[in-house]
Structures are given as C-alpha cells and as structure tokens.
PDB file of C-alpha atoms in Angstrom:
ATOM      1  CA  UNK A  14      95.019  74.619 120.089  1.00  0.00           C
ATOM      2  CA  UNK A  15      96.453  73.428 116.614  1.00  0.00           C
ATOM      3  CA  UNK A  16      96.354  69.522 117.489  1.00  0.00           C
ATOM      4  CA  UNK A  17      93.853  69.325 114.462  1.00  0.00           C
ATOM      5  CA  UNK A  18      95.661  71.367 111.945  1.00  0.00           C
ATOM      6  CA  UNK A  19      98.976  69.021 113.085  1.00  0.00           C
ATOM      7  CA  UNK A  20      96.923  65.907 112.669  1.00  0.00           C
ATOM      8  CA  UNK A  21      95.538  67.460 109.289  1.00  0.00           C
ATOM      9  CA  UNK A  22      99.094  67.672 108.016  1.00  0.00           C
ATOM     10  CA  UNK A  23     100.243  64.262 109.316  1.00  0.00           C
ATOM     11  CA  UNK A  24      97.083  62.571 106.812  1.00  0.00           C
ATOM     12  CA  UNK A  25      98.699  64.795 104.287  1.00  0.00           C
ATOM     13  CA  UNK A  26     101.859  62.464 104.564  1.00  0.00           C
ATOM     14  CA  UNK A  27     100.301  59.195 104.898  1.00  0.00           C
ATOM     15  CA  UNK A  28      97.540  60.053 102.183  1.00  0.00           C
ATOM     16  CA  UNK A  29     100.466  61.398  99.659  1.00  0.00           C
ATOM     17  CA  UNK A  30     102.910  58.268 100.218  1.00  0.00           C
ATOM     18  CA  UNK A  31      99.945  56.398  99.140  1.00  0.00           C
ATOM     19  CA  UNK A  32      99.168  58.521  95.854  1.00  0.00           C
ATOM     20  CA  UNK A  33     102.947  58.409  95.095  1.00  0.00           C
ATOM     21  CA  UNK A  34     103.158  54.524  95.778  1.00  0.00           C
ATOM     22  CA  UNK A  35      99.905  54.035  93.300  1.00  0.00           C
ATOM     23  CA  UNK A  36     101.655  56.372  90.672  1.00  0.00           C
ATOM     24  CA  UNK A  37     104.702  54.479  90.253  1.00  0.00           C
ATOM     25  CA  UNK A  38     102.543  51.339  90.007  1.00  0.00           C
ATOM     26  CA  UNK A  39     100.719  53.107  87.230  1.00  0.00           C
ATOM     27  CA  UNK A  40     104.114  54.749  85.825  1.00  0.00           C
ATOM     28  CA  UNK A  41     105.556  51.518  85.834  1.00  0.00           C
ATOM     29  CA  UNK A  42     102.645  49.833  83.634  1.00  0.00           C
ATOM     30  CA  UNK A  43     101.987  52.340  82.073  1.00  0.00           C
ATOM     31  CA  UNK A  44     105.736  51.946  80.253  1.00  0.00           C
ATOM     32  CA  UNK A  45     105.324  48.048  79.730  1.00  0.00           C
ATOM     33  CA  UNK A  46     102.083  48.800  77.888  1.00  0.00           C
ATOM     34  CA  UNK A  47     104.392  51.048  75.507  1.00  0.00           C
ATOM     35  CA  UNK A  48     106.484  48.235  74.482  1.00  0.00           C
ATOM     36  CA  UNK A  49     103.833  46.133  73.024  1.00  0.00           C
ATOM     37  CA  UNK A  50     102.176  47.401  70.353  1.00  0.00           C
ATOM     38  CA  UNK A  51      98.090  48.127  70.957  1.00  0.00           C
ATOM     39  CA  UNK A  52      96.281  49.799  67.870  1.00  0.00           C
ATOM     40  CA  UNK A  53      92.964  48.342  69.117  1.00  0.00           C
ATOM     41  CA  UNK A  54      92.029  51.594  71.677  1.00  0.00           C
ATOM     42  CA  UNK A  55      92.764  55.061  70.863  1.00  0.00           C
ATOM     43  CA  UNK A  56      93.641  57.355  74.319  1.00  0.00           C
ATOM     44  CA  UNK A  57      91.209  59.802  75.105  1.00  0.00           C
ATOM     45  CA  UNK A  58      93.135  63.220  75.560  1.00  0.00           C
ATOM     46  CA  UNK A  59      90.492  64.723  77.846  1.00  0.00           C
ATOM     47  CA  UNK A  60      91.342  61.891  80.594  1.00  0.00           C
ATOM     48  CA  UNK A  61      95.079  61.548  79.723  1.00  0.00           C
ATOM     49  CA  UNK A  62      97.425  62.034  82.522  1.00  0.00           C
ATOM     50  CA  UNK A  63      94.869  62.744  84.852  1.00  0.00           C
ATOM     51  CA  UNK A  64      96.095  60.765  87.810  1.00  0.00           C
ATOM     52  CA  UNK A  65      94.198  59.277  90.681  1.00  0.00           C
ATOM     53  CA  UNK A  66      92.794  61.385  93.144  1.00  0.00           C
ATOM     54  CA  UNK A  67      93.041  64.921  90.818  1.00  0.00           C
ATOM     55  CA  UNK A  68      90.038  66.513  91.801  1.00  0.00           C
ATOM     56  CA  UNK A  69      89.737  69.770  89.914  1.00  0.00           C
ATOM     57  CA  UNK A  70      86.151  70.293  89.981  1.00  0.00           C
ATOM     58  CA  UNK A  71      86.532  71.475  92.971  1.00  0.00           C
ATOM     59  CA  UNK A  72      88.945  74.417  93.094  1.00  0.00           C
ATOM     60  CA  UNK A  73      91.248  73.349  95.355  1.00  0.00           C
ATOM     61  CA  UNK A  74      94.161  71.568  95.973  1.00  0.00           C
ATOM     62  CA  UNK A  75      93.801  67.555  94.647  1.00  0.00           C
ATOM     63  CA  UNK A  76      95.561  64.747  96.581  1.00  0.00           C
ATOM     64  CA  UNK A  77      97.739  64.664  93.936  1.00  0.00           C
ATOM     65  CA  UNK A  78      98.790  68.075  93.983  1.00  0.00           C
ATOM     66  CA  UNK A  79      99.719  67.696  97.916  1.00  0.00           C
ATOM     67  CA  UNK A  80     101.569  64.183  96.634  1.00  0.00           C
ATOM     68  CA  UNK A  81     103.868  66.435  94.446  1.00  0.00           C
ATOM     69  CA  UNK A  82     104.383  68.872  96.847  1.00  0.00           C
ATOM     70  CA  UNK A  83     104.998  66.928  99.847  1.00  0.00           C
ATOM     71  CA  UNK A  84     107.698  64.567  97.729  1.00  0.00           C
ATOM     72  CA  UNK A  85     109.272  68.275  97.701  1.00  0.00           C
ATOM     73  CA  UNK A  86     109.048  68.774 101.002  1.00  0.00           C
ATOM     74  CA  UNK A  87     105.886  70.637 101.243  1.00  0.00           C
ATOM     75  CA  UNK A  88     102.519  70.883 101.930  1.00  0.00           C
ATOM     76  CA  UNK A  89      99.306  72.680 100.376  1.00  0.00           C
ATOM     77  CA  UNK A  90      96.103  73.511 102.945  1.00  0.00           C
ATOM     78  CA  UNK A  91      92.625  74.454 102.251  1.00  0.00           C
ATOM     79  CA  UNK A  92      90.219  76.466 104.139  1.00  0.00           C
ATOM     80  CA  UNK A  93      88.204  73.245 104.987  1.00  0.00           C
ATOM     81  CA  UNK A  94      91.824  72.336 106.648  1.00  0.00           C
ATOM     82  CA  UNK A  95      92.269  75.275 108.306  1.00  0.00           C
ATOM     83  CA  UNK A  96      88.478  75.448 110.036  1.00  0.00           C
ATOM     84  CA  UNK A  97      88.695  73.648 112.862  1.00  0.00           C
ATOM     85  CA  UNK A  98      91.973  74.528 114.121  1.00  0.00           C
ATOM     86  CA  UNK A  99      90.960  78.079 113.462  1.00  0.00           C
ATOM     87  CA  UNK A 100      87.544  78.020 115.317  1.00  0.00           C
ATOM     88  CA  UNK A 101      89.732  76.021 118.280  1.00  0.00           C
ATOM     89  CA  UNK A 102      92.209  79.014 117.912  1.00  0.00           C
ATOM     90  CA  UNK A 103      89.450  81.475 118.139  1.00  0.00           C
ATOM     91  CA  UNK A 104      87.605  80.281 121.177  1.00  0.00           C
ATOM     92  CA  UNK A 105      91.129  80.467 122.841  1.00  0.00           C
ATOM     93  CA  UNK A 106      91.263  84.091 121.548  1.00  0.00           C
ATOM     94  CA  UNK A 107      88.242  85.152 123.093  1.00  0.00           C
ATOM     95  CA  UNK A 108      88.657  83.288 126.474  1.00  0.00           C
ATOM     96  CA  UNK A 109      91.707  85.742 127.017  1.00  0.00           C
ATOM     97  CA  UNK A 110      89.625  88.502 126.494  1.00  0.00           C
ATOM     98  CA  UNK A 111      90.401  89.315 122.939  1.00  0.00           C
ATOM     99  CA  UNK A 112      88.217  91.860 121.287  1.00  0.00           C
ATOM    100  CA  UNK A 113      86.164  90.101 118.496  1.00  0.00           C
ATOM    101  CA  UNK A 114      87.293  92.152 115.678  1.00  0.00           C
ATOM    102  CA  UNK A 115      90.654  92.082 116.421  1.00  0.00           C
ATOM    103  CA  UNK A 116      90.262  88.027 116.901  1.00  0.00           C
ATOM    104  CA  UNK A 117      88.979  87.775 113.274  1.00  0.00           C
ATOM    105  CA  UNK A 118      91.388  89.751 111.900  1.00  0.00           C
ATOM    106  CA  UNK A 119      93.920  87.291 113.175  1.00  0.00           C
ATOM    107  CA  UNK A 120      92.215  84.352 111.613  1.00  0.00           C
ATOM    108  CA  UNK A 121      91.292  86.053 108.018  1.00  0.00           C
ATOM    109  CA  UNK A 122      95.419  86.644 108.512  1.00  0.00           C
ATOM    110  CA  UNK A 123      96.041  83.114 109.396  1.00  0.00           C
ATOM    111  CA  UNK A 124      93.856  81.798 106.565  1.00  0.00           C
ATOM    112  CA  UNK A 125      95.605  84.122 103.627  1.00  0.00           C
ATOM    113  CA  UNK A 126      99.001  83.122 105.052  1.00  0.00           C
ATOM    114  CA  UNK A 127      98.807  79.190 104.919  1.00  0.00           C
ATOM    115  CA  UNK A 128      95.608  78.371 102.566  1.00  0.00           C
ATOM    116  CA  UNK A 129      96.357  77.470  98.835  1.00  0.00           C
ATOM    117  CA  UNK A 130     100.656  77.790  99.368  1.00  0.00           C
ATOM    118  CA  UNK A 131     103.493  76.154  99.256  1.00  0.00           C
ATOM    119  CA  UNK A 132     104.858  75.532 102.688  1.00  0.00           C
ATOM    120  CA  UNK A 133     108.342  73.346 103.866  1.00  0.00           C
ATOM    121  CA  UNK A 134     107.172  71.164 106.580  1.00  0.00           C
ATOM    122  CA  UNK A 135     109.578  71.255 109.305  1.00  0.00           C
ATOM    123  CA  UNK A 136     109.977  68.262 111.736  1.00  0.00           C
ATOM    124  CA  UNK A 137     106.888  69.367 113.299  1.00  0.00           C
ATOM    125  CA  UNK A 138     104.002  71.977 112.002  1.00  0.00           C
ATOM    126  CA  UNK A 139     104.557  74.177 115.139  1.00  0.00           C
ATOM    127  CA  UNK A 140     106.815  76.111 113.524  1.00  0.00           C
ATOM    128  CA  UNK A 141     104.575  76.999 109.986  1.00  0.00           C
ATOM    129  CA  UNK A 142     101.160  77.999 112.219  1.00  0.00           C
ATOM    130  CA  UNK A 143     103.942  79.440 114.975  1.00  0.00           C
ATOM    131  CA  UNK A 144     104.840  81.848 112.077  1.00  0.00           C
ATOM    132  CA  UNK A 145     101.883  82.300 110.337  1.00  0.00           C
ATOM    133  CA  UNK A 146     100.010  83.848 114.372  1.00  0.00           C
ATOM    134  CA  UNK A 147     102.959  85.996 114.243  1.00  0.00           C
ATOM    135  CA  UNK A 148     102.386  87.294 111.241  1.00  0.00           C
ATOM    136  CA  UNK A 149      98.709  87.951 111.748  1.00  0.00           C
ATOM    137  CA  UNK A 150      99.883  89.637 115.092  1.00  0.00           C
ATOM    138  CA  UNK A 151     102.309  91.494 113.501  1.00  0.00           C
ATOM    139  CA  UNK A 152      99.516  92.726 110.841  1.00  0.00           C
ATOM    140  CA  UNK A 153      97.128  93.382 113.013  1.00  0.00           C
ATOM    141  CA  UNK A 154      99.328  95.666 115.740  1.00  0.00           C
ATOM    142  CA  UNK A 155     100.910  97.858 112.958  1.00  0.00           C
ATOM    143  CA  UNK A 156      97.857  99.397 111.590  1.00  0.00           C
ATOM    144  CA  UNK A 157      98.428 102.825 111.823  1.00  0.00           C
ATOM    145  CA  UNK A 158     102.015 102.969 112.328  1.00  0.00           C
ATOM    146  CA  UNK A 159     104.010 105.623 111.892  1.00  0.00           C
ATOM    147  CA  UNK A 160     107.502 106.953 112.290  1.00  0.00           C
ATOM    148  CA  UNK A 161     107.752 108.397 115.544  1.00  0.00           C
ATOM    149  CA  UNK A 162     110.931 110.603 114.471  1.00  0.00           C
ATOM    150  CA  UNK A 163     110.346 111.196 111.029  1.00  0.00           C
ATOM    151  CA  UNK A 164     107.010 112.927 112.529  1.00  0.00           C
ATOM    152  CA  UNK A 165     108.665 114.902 115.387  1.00  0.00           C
ATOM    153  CA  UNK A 166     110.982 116.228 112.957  1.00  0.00           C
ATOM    154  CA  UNK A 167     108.239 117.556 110.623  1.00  0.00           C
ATOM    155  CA  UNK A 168     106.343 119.122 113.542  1.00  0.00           C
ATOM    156  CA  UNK A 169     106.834 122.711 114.269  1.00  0.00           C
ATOM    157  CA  UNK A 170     108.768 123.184 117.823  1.00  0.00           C
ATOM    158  CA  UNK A 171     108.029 122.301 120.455  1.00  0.00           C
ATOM    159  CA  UNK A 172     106.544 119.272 119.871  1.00  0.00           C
ATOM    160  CA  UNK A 173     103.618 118.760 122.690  1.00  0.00           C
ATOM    161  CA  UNK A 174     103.055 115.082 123.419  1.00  0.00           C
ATOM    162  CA  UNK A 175      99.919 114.134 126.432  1.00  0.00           C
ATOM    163  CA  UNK A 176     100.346 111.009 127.700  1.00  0.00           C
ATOM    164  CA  UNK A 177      96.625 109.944 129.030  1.00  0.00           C
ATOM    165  CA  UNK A 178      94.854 106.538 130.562  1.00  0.00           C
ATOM    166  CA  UNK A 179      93.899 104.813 133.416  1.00  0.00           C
ATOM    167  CA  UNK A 180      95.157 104.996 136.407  1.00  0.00           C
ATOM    168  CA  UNK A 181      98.357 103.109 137.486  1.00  0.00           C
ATOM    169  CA  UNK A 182      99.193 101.476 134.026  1.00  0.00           C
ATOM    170  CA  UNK A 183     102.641 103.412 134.010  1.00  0.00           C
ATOM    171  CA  UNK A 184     102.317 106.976 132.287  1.00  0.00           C
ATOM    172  CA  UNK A 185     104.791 108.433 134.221  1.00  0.00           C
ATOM    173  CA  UNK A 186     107.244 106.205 133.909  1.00  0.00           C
ATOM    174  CA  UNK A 187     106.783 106.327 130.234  1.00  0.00           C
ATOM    175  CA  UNK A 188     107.127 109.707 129.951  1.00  0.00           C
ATOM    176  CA  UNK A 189     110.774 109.100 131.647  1.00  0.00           C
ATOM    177  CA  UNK A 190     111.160 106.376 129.524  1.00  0.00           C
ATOM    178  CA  UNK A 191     110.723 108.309 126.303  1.00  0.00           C
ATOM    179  CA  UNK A 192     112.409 111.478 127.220  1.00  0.00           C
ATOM    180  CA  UNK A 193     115.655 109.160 127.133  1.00  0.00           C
ATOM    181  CA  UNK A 194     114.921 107.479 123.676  1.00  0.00           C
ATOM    182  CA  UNK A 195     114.555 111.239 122.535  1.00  0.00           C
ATOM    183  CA  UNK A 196     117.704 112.542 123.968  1.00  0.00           C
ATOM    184  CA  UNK A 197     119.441 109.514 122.277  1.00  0.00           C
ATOM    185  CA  UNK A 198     118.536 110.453 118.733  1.00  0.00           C
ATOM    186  CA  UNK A 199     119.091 114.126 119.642  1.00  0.00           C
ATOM    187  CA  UNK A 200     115.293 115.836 120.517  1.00  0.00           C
ATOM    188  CA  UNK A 201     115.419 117.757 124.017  1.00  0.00           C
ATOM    189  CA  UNK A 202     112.557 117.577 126.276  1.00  0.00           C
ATOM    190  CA  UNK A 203     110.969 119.192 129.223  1.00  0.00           C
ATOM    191  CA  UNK A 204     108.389 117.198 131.468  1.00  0.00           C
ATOM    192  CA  UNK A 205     105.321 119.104 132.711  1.00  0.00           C
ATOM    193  CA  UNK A 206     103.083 117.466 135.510  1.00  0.00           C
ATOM    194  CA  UNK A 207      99.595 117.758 134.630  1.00  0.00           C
ATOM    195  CA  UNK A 208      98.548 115.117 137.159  1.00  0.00           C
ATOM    196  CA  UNK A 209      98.015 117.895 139.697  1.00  0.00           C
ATOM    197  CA  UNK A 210      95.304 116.376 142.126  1.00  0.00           C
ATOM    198  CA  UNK A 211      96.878 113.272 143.034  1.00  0.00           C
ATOM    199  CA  UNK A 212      99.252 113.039 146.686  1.00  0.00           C
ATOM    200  CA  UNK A 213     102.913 112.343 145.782  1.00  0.00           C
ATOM    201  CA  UNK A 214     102.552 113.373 141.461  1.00  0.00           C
ATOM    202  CA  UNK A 215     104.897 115.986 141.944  1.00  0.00           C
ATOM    203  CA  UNK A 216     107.401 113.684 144.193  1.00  0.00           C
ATOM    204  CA  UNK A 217     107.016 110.977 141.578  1.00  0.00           C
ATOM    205  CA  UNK A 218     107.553 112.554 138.288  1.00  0.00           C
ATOM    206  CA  UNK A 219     110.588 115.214 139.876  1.00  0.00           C
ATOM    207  CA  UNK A 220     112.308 111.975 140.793  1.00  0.00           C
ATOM    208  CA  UNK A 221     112.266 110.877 137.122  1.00  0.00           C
ATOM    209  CA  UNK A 222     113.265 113.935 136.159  1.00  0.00           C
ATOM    210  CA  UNK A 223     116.295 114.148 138.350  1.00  0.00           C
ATOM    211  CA  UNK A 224     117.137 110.983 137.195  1.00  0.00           C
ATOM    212  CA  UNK A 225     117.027 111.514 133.516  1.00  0.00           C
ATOM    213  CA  UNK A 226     118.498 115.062 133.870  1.00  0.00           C
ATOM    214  CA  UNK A 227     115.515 116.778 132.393  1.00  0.00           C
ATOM    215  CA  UNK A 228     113.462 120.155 133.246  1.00  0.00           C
ATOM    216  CA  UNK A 229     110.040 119.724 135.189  1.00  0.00           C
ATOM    217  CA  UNK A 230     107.333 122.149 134.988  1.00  0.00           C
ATOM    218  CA  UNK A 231     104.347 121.573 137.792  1.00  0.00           C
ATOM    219  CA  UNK A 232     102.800 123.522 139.529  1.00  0.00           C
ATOM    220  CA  UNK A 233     101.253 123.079 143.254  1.00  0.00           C
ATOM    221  CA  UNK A 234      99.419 120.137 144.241  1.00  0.00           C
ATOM    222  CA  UNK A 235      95.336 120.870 143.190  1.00  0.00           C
ATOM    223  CA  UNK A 236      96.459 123.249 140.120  1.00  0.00           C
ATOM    224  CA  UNK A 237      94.820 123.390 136.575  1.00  0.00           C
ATOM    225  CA  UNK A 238      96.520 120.713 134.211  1.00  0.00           C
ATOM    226  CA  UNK A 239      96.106 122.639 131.653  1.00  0.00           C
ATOM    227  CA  UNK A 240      97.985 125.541 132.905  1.00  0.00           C
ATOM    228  CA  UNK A 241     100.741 123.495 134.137  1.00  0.00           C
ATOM    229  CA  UNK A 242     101.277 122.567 130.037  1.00  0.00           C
ATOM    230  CA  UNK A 243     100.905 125.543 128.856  1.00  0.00           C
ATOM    231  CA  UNK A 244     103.322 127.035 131.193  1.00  0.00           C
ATOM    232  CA  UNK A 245     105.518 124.139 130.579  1.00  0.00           C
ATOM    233  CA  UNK A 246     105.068 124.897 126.356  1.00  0.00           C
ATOM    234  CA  UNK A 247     106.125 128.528 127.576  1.00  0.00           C
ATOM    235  CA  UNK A 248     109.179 127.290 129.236  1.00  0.00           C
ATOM    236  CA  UNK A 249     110.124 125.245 125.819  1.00  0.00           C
ATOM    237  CA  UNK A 250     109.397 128.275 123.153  1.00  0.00           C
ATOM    238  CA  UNK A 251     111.879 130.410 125.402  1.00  0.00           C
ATOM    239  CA  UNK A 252     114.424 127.593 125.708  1.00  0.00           C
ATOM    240  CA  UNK A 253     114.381 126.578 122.839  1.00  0.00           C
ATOM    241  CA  UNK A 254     113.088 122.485 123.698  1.00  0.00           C
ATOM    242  CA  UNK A 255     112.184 119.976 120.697  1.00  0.00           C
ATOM    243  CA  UNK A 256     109.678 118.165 122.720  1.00  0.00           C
ATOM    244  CA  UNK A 257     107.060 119.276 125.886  1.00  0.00           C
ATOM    245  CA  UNK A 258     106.318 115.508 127.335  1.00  0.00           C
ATOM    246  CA  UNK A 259     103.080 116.285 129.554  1.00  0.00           C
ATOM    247  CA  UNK A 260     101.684 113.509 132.204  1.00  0.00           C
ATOM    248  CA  UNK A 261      97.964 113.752 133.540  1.00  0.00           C
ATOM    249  CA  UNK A 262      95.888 111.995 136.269  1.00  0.00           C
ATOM    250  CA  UNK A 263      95.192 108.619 135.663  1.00  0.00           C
ATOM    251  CA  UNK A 264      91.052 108.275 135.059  1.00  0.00           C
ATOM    252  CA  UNK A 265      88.221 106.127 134.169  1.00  0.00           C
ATOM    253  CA  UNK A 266      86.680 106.883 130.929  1.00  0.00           C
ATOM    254  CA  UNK A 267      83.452 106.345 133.409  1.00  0.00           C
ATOM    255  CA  UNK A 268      85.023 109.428 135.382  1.00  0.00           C
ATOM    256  CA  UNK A 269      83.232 112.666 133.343  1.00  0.00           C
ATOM    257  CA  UNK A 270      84.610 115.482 135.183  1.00  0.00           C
ATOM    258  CA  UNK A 271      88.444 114.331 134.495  1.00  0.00           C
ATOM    259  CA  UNK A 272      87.694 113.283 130.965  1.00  0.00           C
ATOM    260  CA  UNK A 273      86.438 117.013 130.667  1.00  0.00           C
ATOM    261  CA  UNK A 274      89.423 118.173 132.371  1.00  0.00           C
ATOM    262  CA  UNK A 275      91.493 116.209 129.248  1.00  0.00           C
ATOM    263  CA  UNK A 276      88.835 117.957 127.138  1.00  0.00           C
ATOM    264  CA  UNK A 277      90.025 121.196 128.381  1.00  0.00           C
ATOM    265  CA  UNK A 278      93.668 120.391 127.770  1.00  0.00           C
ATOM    266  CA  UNK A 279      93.287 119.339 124.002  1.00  0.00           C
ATOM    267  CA  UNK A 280      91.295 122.908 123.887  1.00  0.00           C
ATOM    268  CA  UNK A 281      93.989 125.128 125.459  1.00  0.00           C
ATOM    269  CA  UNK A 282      97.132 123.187 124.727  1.00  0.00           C
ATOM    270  CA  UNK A 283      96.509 121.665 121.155  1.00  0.00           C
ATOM    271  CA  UNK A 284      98.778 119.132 121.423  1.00  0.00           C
ATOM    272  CA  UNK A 285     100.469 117.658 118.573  1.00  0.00           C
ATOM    273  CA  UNK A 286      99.932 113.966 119.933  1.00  0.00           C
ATOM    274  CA  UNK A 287      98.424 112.574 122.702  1.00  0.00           C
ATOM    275  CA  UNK A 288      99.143 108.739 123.862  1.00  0.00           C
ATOM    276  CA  UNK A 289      96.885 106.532 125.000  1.00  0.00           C
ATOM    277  CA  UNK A 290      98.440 104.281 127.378  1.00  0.00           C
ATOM    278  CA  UNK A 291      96.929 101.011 128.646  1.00  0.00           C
ATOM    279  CA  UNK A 292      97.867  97.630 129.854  1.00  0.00           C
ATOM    280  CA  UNK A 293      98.673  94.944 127.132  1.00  0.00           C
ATOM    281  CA  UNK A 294      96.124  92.536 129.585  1.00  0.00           C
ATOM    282  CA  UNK A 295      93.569  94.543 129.250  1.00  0.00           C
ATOM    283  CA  UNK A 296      91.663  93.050 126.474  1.00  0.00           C
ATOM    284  CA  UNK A 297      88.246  93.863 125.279  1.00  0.00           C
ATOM    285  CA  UNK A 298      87.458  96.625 128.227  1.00  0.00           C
ATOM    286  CA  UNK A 299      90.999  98.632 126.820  1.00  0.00           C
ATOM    287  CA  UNK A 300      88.900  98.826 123.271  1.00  0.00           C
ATOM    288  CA  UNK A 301      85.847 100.580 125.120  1.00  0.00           C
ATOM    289  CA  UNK A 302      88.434 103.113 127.102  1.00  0.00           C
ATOM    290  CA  UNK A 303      90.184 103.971 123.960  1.00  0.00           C
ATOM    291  CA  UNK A 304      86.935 105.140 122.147  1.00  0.00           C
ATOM    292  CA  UNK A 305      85.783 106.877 125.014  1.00  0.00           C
ATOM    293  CA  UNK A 306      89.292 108.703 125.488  1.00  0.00           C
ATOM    294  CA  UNK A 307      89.138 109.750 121.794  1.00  0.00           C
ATOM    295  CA  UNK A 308      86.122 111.097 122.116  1.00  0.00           C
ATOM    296  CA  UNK A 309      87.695 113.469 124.575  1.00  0.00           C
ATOM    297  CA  UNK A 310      91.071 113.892 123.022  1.00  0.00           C
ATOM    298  CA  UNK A 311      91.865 112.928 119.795  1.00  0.00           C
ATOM    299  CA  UNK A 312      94.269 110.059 120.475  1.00  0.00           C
TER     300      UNK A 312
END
C-alpha cells in the first residue's frame, strides 16, 4: 500500500543527484570567475546563493533542501508526498473494517511523524513508514492508559473488577488469566461467577479456578448475578482479598434484558472497574458494542 510513497522517495534520489551534480558545476565556475577580476556587474544580495531549484515561496521543503539532506543520508517529505500513499493506506484501513475515526487518527499520526523531518533512508523505505504505522498505532491504542497496579493499590479493598462483552470472546479465561498476573505482583483474588444462566458456567470457571488455586463464589445455575458478586465481595471483606474478579454472561448489546441485568450489577455492586472485552477482529461493529455497554455500565 506504500508503492507510491517508495517510488516518491526513489525521485527524491535521482532528482537530488541531479541538483548536487548542477551545484558542483556551478561551485566549480563559480570559483574560476573569482580569479579573474570583473568590476563591470555588482552581485545582487537578494539572489545570492540562492541555488537552483530553492523554492521558498512555497513553504516547504525545496529540491535543494532534499539535495542536502539526502547527500547526508536523508530525506525530507511533504504532505503533497505523503497523499497518495496515505489515501491508498486508508482505503486498506477501512476494507478491514477499521472504524473511521480511529483510521484518521492513524493518518494525521502518520503525517506529523514523517512530513517536514529529517529521516535516514535505510536500504529500502519499508522500514521509515514501517515505523512511523507503529507509532500511530501505538498513539492511537494508549489513549486512556493507565497503570493497572498503581490503581489497584490506591483503591480501597477489595478491589471489584466485572469483566463484560459478547459472548464467546474469552472473559472467562481472562479472568483466570489475570488472577495469575495479580498473584505475581502480590494482589489476592477471589473469582465470583456471575454468568449464572448459561449450561456448563459453573463447570467452566471452577476448572480455572482449580487450576490457578483461587476461591470461587457462584451460586446455582439460573441465580441473580448480582447476588453471586455481592456474596463473592462478602467473602473478600471477611478474608481479607485485594481483588473480587467477577465474570458475567456473554450478551449482545441488542439483548435489553441482560444489558439491564449488567445495569443492575453496576447498581448493587459498584464496582471499581468493569472491562470490556471484545475481539481485536472486530472492527467497526466492537465501536457500536462498546458505547452501548457504557451506557449500561460505565466501562
């Protein structure tokens, strides 16, 4: 999808060797015009040392400009560069299902990261616009980050966590998965099943459990959720547990009378965080369940 932008930079190099080739011819005359003395023409200063191809008028970066920095191994882009690689890049984005806010952000981060600087040219430009996506992706996924441990610490125990989302994109499993990562930097846990309607929750989330050597609270199969939290909240204030990890049933944010049941558990529980999990695939549809989750739970 960056063919142009490669081809772009390869004119760079032929278009610079030229300009360098011109100035030495220039350079060179320039010095045997020295040695023989010419009082006849006075040099105007505004034009002085303004080589071939400067275009300054314009804002951007002259021919000459790339000339200097490419005989330094380097190359200067401009937006007019950068826009049809970028709209190539953004069809691309959107074909996979990328939502279109979060595919412009990635291009306004692409743009500020290679227009108007310095970069080395490598053996090939795959590796500048390689870096310059990640860093866009990098910029774009961290909004909102925050330290996950620094925050538990802060919070009054027990900590209550809700893991929420659609159905079979792996709640459960990262519930077990995080339970771990907190017993390795020294938080307990207890897990509490509030996925009570669903054949085989129980089965599924005691077998983590086991596993991970942790407590399980649930309570029988067709039970309030919220309950089965609170109880399991009960269980961590008398025990003396950093951190109540609480799974629920996997819904639609189409589904009303589950997303009222997750309603019901922000309401009773008040958890201090609750995760919205999703697949990483799920492109634009995962934006439209997140907003609809959060307006049931504050995620």
């Amino acid at each position: 999808m960056f063919d142009g932008l490669k081809e772009k930079l390869g004119e760079f190099r032929e278009d610079a060797a030229d300009v360098a080739a011109e100035q030495a011819t220039t350079e060179h005359e320039a010095q045997a015009d020295s040695e023989a003395p010419d009082d006849s023409t006075a040099t105007d200063d505004s034009t002085a040392g303004a080589p071939d191809g400067a275009d300054e008028s314009e804002g951007g970066p002259s021919l000459t400009d790339r000339a200097k920095s490419l005989a330094t191994g380097k190359v200067i882009l401009d937006a007019e560069d950068l826009e049809e690689p970028l709209w190539e890049l953004e069809l691309a984005l959107l074909e996979n299902d990328v939502e279109m806010s979060v595919a412009e952000e990635i291009l306004d981060g692409i743009e500020a990261e290679l227009v108007g600087e310095q970069k080395t040219i490598t053996e090939s430009t795959t590796g500048l616009i390689e870096e310059a996506l990640r860093e866009a992706l990098f910029d774009v996924v961290s909004v909102g980050q925050f330290d996950f441990l620094d925050r538990l610490a802060a919070t009054d125990k027990p900590a209550v966590i809700i893991f929420t989302g659609v159905n079979g994109v792996g709640k459960t499993t990262s519930i077990a998965k995080l339970a771990t990562y907190l017993e390795e930097h020294g938080f307990s846990s207890v897990l509490a099943n509030g996925d009570t309607y669903r054949a085989g929750a129980n089965e599924q989330i005691e077998v983590h459990a086991d596993r991970i050597d942790a407590p399980l609270i649930s309570h029988e199969q067709g039970g309030d959720p919220a309950a089965v939290i609170y109880d399991a909240v009960e269980y961590a204030n008398a025990h003396d547990i950093d951190v109540v990890l609480g799974d629920t049933a996997g819904r639609l944010h189409t589904s009303d009378g589950l997303m009222n049941q997750l309603a019901k558990i922000d309401r009773v529980v008040g958890p201090d965080m609750t995760l919205f999990v999703d697949e990483a695939v799920a492109g634009q549809d995962a934006v439209k369940r997140a907003t609809e989750f959060n307006e049931a739970a504050n995620i």
